[in-house]
PDB file of C-alpha atoms in Angstrom:
ATOM      1  CA  MET A   1      32.391 116.197-137.454  1.00 44.00           C
ATOM      2  CA  LYS A   2      34.914 118.933-138.235  1.00 45.00           C
ATOM      3  CA  THR A   3      33.740 118.985-141.848  1.00 41.00           C
ATOM      4  CA  ARG A   4      30.101 119.460-140.807  1.00 37.00           C
ATOM      5  CA  PHE A   5      31.101 122.286-138.481  1.00 29.00           C
ATOM      6  CA  LYS A   6      33.077 123.998-141.239  1.00 32.00           C
ATOM      7  CA  ILE A   7      30.167 123.668-143.663  1.00 32.00           C
ATOM      8  CA  ALA A   8      27.696 125.030-141.085  1.00 32.00           C
ATOM      9  CA  LEU A   9      30.046 127.908-140.275  1.00 30.00           C
ATOM     10  CA  PHE A  10      30.474 128.723-143.979  1.00 35.00           C
ATOM     11  CA  ILE A  11      26.714 128.660-144.632  1.00 37.00           C
ATOM     12  CA  SER A  12      25.932 130.851-141.630  1.00 34.00           C
ATOM     13  CA  THR A  13      28.646 133.348-142.638  1.00 35.00           C
ATOM     14  CA  VAL A  14      27.269 133.573-146.176  1.00 37.00           C
ATOM     15  CA  PHE A  15      23.727 133.939-144.789  1.00 37.00           C
ATOM     16  CA  VAL A  16      24.757 136.818-142.492  1.00 37.00           C
ATOM     17  CA  CYS A  17      26.644 138.567-145.308  1.00 40.00           C
ATOM     18  CA  PHE A  18      23.701 138.477-147.668  1.00 41.00           C
ATOM     19  CA  VAL A  19      20.815 138.890-145.234  1.00 42.00           C
ATOM     20  CA  GLY A  20      22.438 141.272-142.752  1.00 49.00           C
ATOM     21  CA  PHE A  21      20.945 144.398-144.291  1.00 64.00           C
ATOM     22  CA  ALA A  22      17.418 144.937-145.579  1.00 85.00           C
ATOM     23  CA  GLU A  23      16.588 146.363-148.994  1.00 94.00           C
ATOM     24  CA  THR A  24      13.448 147.716-150.648  1.00 96.00           C
ATOM     25  CA  VAL A  25      12.701 148.973-154.164  1.00 97.00           C
ATOM     26  CA  VAL A  26      10.467 151.988-154.801  1.00 98.00           C
ATOM     27  CA  GLN A  27       8.874 152.391-158.237  1.00 98.00           C
ATOM     28  CA  MET A  28       9.034 156.058-159.279  1.00 98.00           C
ATOM     29  CA  HIS A  29       6.562 157.844-161.592  1.00 98.00           C
ATOM     30  CA  SER A  30       6.316 161.280-163.118  1.00 98.00           C
ATOM     31  CA  VAL A  31       3.611 163.426-161.509  1.00 98.00           C
ATOM     32  CA  ASN A  32       1.605 166.476-162.569  1.00 96.00           C
ATOM     33  CA  LYS A  33      -1.607 168.277-161.590  1.00 95.00           C
ATOM     34  CA  SER A  34      -3.655 165.578-163.369  1.00 95.00           C
ATOM     35  CA  GLY A  35      -2.165 162.706-161.385  1.00 95.00           C
ATOM     36  CA  VAL A  36       0.456 159.993-161.605  1.00 97.00           C
ATOM     37  CA  GLY A  37       2.140 159.488-164.985  1.00 97.00           C
ATOM     38  CA  LYS A  38       4.516 157.005-166.557  1.00 97.00           C
ATOM     39  CA  SER A  39       7.214 155.054-164.771  1.00 98.00           C
ATOM     40  CA  ILE A  40      10.644 156.675-164.778  1.00 98.00           C
ATOM     41  CA  GLY A  41      12.438 153.801-163.032  1.00 98.00           C
ATOM     42  CA  GLU A  42      13.128 152.874-159.458  1.00 98.00           C
ATOM     43  CA  VAL A  43      15.109 153.722-156.355  1.00 98.00           C
ATOM     44  CA  THR A  44      16.625 150.874-154.354  1.00 98.00           C
ATOM     45  CA  ILE A  45      16.950 151.639-150.668  1.00 97.00           C
ATOM     46  CA  SER A  46      19.375 149.554-148.632  1.00 97.00           C
ATOM     47  CA  GLU A  47      20.696 149.610-145.116  1.00 96.00           C
ATOM     48  CA  SER A  48      24.354 150.185-144.373  1.00 95.00           C
ATOM     49  CA  GLU A  49      26.274 150.652-141.185  1.00 94.00           C
ATOM     50  CA  HIS A  50      26.235 154.408-141.914  1.00 94.00           C
ATOM     51  CA  GLY A  51      22.508 154.834-142.623  1.00 95.00           C
ATOM     52  CA  LEU A  52      20.269 154.247-145.631  1.00 97.00           C
ATOM     53  CA  VAL A  53      21.622 154.262-149.165  1.00 97.00           C
ATOM     54  CA  PHE A  54      19.241 155.425-151.919  1.00 98.00           C
ATOM     55  CA  THR A  55      20.415 154.107-155.302  1.00 98.00           C
ATOM     56  CA  PRO A  56      18.420 155.525-158.218  1.00 98.00           C
ATOM     57  CA  SER A  57      17.951 153.888-161.591  1.00 98.00           C
ATOM     58  CA  LEU A  58      15.908 156.648-163.199  1.00 98.00           C
ATOM     59  CA  LYS A  59      15.456 158.118-166.678  1.00 98.00           C
ATOM     60  CA  GLY A  60      13.603 160.990-168.321  1.00 97.00           C
ATOM     61  CA  LEU A  61      14.407 163.657-165.727  1.00 97.00           C
ATOM     62  CA  PRO A  62      15.725 167.179-166.366  1.00 96.00           C
ATOM     63  CA  ALA A  63      19.521 167.370-166.040  1.00 97.00           C
ATOM     64  CA  GLY A  64      21.081 168.856-162.906  1.00 94.00           C
ATOM     65  CA  LEU A  65      20.572 168.682-159.160  1.00 93.00           C
ATOM     66  CA  HIS A  66      17.111 168.030-157.735  1.00 94.00           C
ATOM     67  CA  GLY A  67      15.616 168.193-154.266  1.00 92.00           C
ATOM     68  CA  PHE A  68      15.030 164.635-153.016  1.00 93.00           C
ATOM     69  CA  HIS A  69      12.922 163.923-149.919  1.00 93.00           C
ATOM     70  CA  VAL A  70      10.894 161.435-147.933  1.00 96.00           C
ATOM     71  CA  HIS A  71       7.337 162.782-147.599  1.00 95.00           C
ATOM     72  CA  GLU A  72       4.787 162.026-144.871  1.00 96.00           C
ATOM     73  CA  ASN A  73       2.039 160.102-146.676  1.00 97.00           C
ATOM     74  CA  PRO A  74       2.020 157.063-148.985  1.00 97.00           C
ATOM     75  CA  SER A  75       0.317 158.802-151.916  1.00 97.00           C
ATOM     76  CA  CYS A  76       1.443 160.374-155.188  1.00 98.00           C
ATOM     77  CA  GLN A  77      -1.981 161.763-156.089  1.00 98.00           C
ATOM     78  CA  PRO A  78      -2.546 165.514-156.556  1.00 97.00           C
ATOM     79  CA  GLY A  79      -3.730 167.506-153.576  1.00 95.00           C
ATOM     80  CA  LYS A  80      -5.016 170.997-152.899  1.00 89.00           C
ATOM     81  CA  LYS A  81      -3.140 173.532-150.824  1.00 82.00           C
ATOM     82  CA  ASN A  82      -4.445 177.072-150.422  1.00 85.00           C
ATOM     83  CA  GLY A  83      -6.973 176.344-153.165  1.00 89.00           C
ATOM     84  CA  LYS A  84      -4.308 175.319-155.708  1.00 92.00           C
ATOM     85  CA  VAL A  85      -3.779 171.808-157.071  1.00 94.00           C
ATOM     86  CA  THR A  86      -0.282 170.515-156.335  1.00 94.00           C
ATOM     87  CA  PRO A  87       1.232 167.503-158.122  1.00 96.00           C
ATOM     88  CA  ALA A  88       1.624 164.665-155.588  1.00 96.00           C
ATOM     89  CA  GLY A  89       0.212 166.998-152.940  1.00 96.00           C
ATOM     90  CA  ALA A  90      -1.462 164.092-151.148  1.00 97.00           C
ATOM     91  CA  ALA A  91       2.034 162.986-150.077  1.00 97.00           C
ATOM     92  CA  GLY A  92       2.032 165.857-147.594  1.00 94.00           C
ATOM     93  CA  GLY A  93       5.180 167.622-146.479  1.00 91.00           C
ATOM     94  CA  HIS A  94       8.682 166.443-145.719  1.00 89.00           C
ATOM     95  CA  TYR A  95       8.763 163.653-143.130  1.00 93.00           C
ATOM     96  CA  ASP A  96       9.324 165.425-139.790  1.00 87.00           C
ATOM     97  CA  PRO A  97       8.428 163.120-136.865  1.00 91.00           C
ATOM     98  CA  ALA A  98      10.234 165.326-134.322  1.00 89.00           C
ATOM     99  CA  GLY A  99       8.216 168.375-135.383  1.00 89.00           C
ATOM    100  CA  SER A 100      11.304 170.466-136.134  1.00 86.00           C
ATOM    101  CA  LYS A 101       9.410 172.443-138.805  1.00 85.00           C
ATOM    102  CA  LYS A 102      12.841 173.230-140.239  1.00 80.00           C
ATOM    103  CA  HIS A 103      14.397 172.244-143.547  1.00 76.00           C
ATOM    104  CA  GLY A 104      17.968 171.122-143.030  1.00 78.00           C
ATOM    105  CA  THR A 105      20.769 168.883-144.138  1.00 80.00           C
ATOM    106  CA  PRO A 106      20.472 165.096-144.284  1.00 82.00           C
ATOM    107  CA  TRP A 107      23.211 164.733-141.647  1.00 84.00           C
ATOM    108  CA  ASP A 108      22.192 167.441-139.166  1.00 83.00           C
ATOM    109  CA  GLU A 109      19.001 168.871-137.709  1.00 81.00           C
ATOM    110  CA  GLY A 110      15.780 169.551-139.567  1.00 82.00           C
ATOM    111  CA  HIS A 111      13.256 167.276-141.259  1.00 85.00           C
ATOM    112  CA  LEU A 112      14.232 163.628-141.004  1.00 88.00           C
ATOM    113  CA  GLY A 113      13.035 163.245-144.606  1.00 90.00           C
ATOM    114  CA  ASP A 114      15.609 165.684-146.019  1.00 90.00           C
ATOM    115  CA  LEU A 115      17.851 163.654-148.348  1.00 93.00           C
ATOM    116  CA  PRO A 116      20.986 164.633-150.273  1.00 93.00           C
ATOM    117  CA  ALA A 117      20.263 166.194-153.664  1.00 93.00           C
ATOM    118  CA  LEU A 118      19.705 163.822-156.575  1.00 95.00           C
ATOM    119  CA  TYR A 119      22.113 164.298-159.500  1.00 96.00           C
ATOM    120  CA  VAL A 120      20.731 163.767-163.011  1.00 97.00           C
ATOM    121  CA  LYS A 121      23.175 163.530-165.929  1.00 98.00           C
ATOM    122  CA  SER A 122      22.707 165.413-169.200  1.00 98.00           C
ATOM    123  CA  ASP A 123      21.043 162.325-170.735  1.00 98.00           C
ATOM    124  CA  GLY A 124      18.244 162.496-168.122  1.00 97.00           C
ATOM    125  CA  ARG A 125      19.475 159.498-166.133  1.00 98.00           C
ATOM    126  CA  ALA A 126      20.140 159.343-162.403  1.00 98.00           C
ATOM    127  CA  SER A 127      22.241 156.526-160.964  1.00 98.00           C
ATOM    128  CA  HIS A 128      24.465 158.089-158.266  1.00 97.00           C
ATOM    129  CA  PRO A 129      23.606 156.760-154.790  1.00 98.00           C
ATOM    130  CA  VAL A 130      23.034 159.112-151.860  1.00 96.00           C
ATOM    131  CA  LEU A 131      23.423 158.403-148.137  1.00 96.00           C
ATOM    132  CA  ALA A 132      20.871 159.376-145.471  1.00 96.00           C
ATOM    133  CA  PRO A 133      22.732 158.791-142.191  1.00 95.00           C
ATOM    134  CA  ARG A 134      19.830 159.627-139.838  1.00 93.00           C
ATOM    135  CA  LEU A 135      17.231 157.344-141.433  1.00 94.00           C
ATOM    136  CA  GLU A 136      16.396 153.720-140.714  1.00 94.00           C
ATOM    137  CA  MET A 137      14.301 151.421-142.871  1.00 95.00           C
ATOM    138  CA  ALA A 138      11.407 151.560-140.375  1.00 94.00           C
ATOM    139  CA  ASP A 139      11.181 155.350-140.920  1.00 94.00           C
ATOM    140  CA  LEU A 140      10.225 154.807-144.571  1.00 95.00           C
ATOM    141  CA  GLN A 141       7.316 152.416-144.228  1.00 93.00           C
ATOM    142  CA  GLY A 142       4.120 154.075-145.411  1.00 94.00           C
ATOM    143  CA  ARG A 143       5.888 157.137-146.831  1.00 97.00           C
ATOM    144  CA  ALA A 144       6.550 158.591-150.288  1.00 98.00           C
ATOM    145  CA  LEU A 145       9.807 159.493-152.056  1.00 98.00           C
ATOM    146  CA  MET A 146       9.703 162.790-153.919  1.00 96.00           C
ATOM    147  CA  ILE A 147      11.879 164.427-156.570  1.00 96.00           C
ATOM    148  CA  HIS A 148      11.553 168.194-157.043  1.00 94.00           C
ATOM    149  CA  GLU A 149      12.208 170.160-160.222  1.00 92.00           C
ATOM    150  CA  GLY A 150      15.074 172.253-158.849  1.00 80.00           C
ATOM    151  CA  SER A 151      18.029 171.857-156.523  1.00 82.00           C
ATOM    152  CA  ASP A 152      17.999 172.008-152.721  1.00 71.00           C
ATOM    153  CA  ASN A 153      20.099 174.381-150.609  1.00 68.00           C
ATOM    154  CA  TYR A 154      19.151 172.590-147.323  1.00 66.00           C
ATOM    155  CA  SER A 155      17.772 175.775-145.817  1.00 62.00           C
ATOM    156  CA  ASP A 156      14.515 177.701-145.529  1.00 57.00           C
ATOM    157  CA  ASP A 157      16.299 180.862-146.685  1.00 64.00           C
ATOM    158  CA  PRO A 158      16.006 182.514-149.166  1.00 57.00           C
ATOM    159  CA  LYS A 159      13.134 180.187-150.168  1.00 63.00           C
ATOM    160  CA  PRO A 160      11.250 177.679-147.987  1.00 64.00           C
ATOM    161  CA  LEU A 161      12.065 173.968-148.185  1.00 58.00           C
ATOM    162  CA  GLY A 162      15.405 174.500-149.894  1.00 56.00           C
ATOM    163  CA  GLY A 163      13.917 176.225-152.931  1.00 56.00           C
ATOM    164  CA  GLY A 164      13.578 172.927-154.787  1.00 68.00           C
ATOM    165  CA  GLY A 165      10.444 173.892-156.664  1.00 80.00           C
ATOM    166  CA  GLY A 166       7.543 171.773-157.829  1.00 89.00           C
ATOM    167  CA  ARG A 167       7.167 168.034-157.478  1.00 94.00           C
ATOM    168  CA  ILE A 168       8.049 166.137-160.663  1.00 97.00           C
ATOM    169  CA  ALA A 169       8.338 162.490-159.582  1.00 98.00           C
ATOM    170  CA  CYS A 170       7.019 160.359-156.748  1.00 98.00           C
ATOM    171  CA  GLY A 171       7.061 156.789-155.488  1.00 98.00           C
ATOM    172  CA  ILE A 172       5.403 155.015-152.584  1.00 98.00           C
ATOM    173  CA  VAL A 173       7.434 152.986-150.105  1.00 96.00           C
ATOM    174  CA  LYS A 174       5.424 149.797-149.669  1.00 88.00           C
ATOM    175  CA  ALA A 175       5.149 148.211-146.242  1.00 67.00           C
ATOM    176  CA  GLU A 176       7.311 145.105-146.015  1.00 61.00           C
TER     177      GLU A 176
END
């Protein structure tokens, strides 16, 4: 009997360790005014006790820091804004369920979809994880992940939305 108990305890401990936190993988694609382009890799999103961890495995991006956000809609198609076609414009704006209408840091106030900047090495690869402490997995369902061409200063000053520039890559978070 003791052996069965020990085996059951071991199995349940292993199960909790490996199933305790959810994970999802988002396929990322380049985007332009014509639509969705080639795959550039994926971002694995996992839960931790401190929030969501976004772990990129991406290639073919310009080196440096890039704005990285969760956007409102599950689309990477172009969209029109003020009569101009915007790459991945159908994704809408930064995810902002509280209606803050303010770009901010991932750990403070502002859009809930504001993520830490994505770092791309000189070889065009991104693999450094970032932590989004205010997000939960349920916040991402039916949303899009977006990478912008420039960095993000986490402010609306001097340029709106952190000054990150145009949208260069997008992926849709599939409902689990």
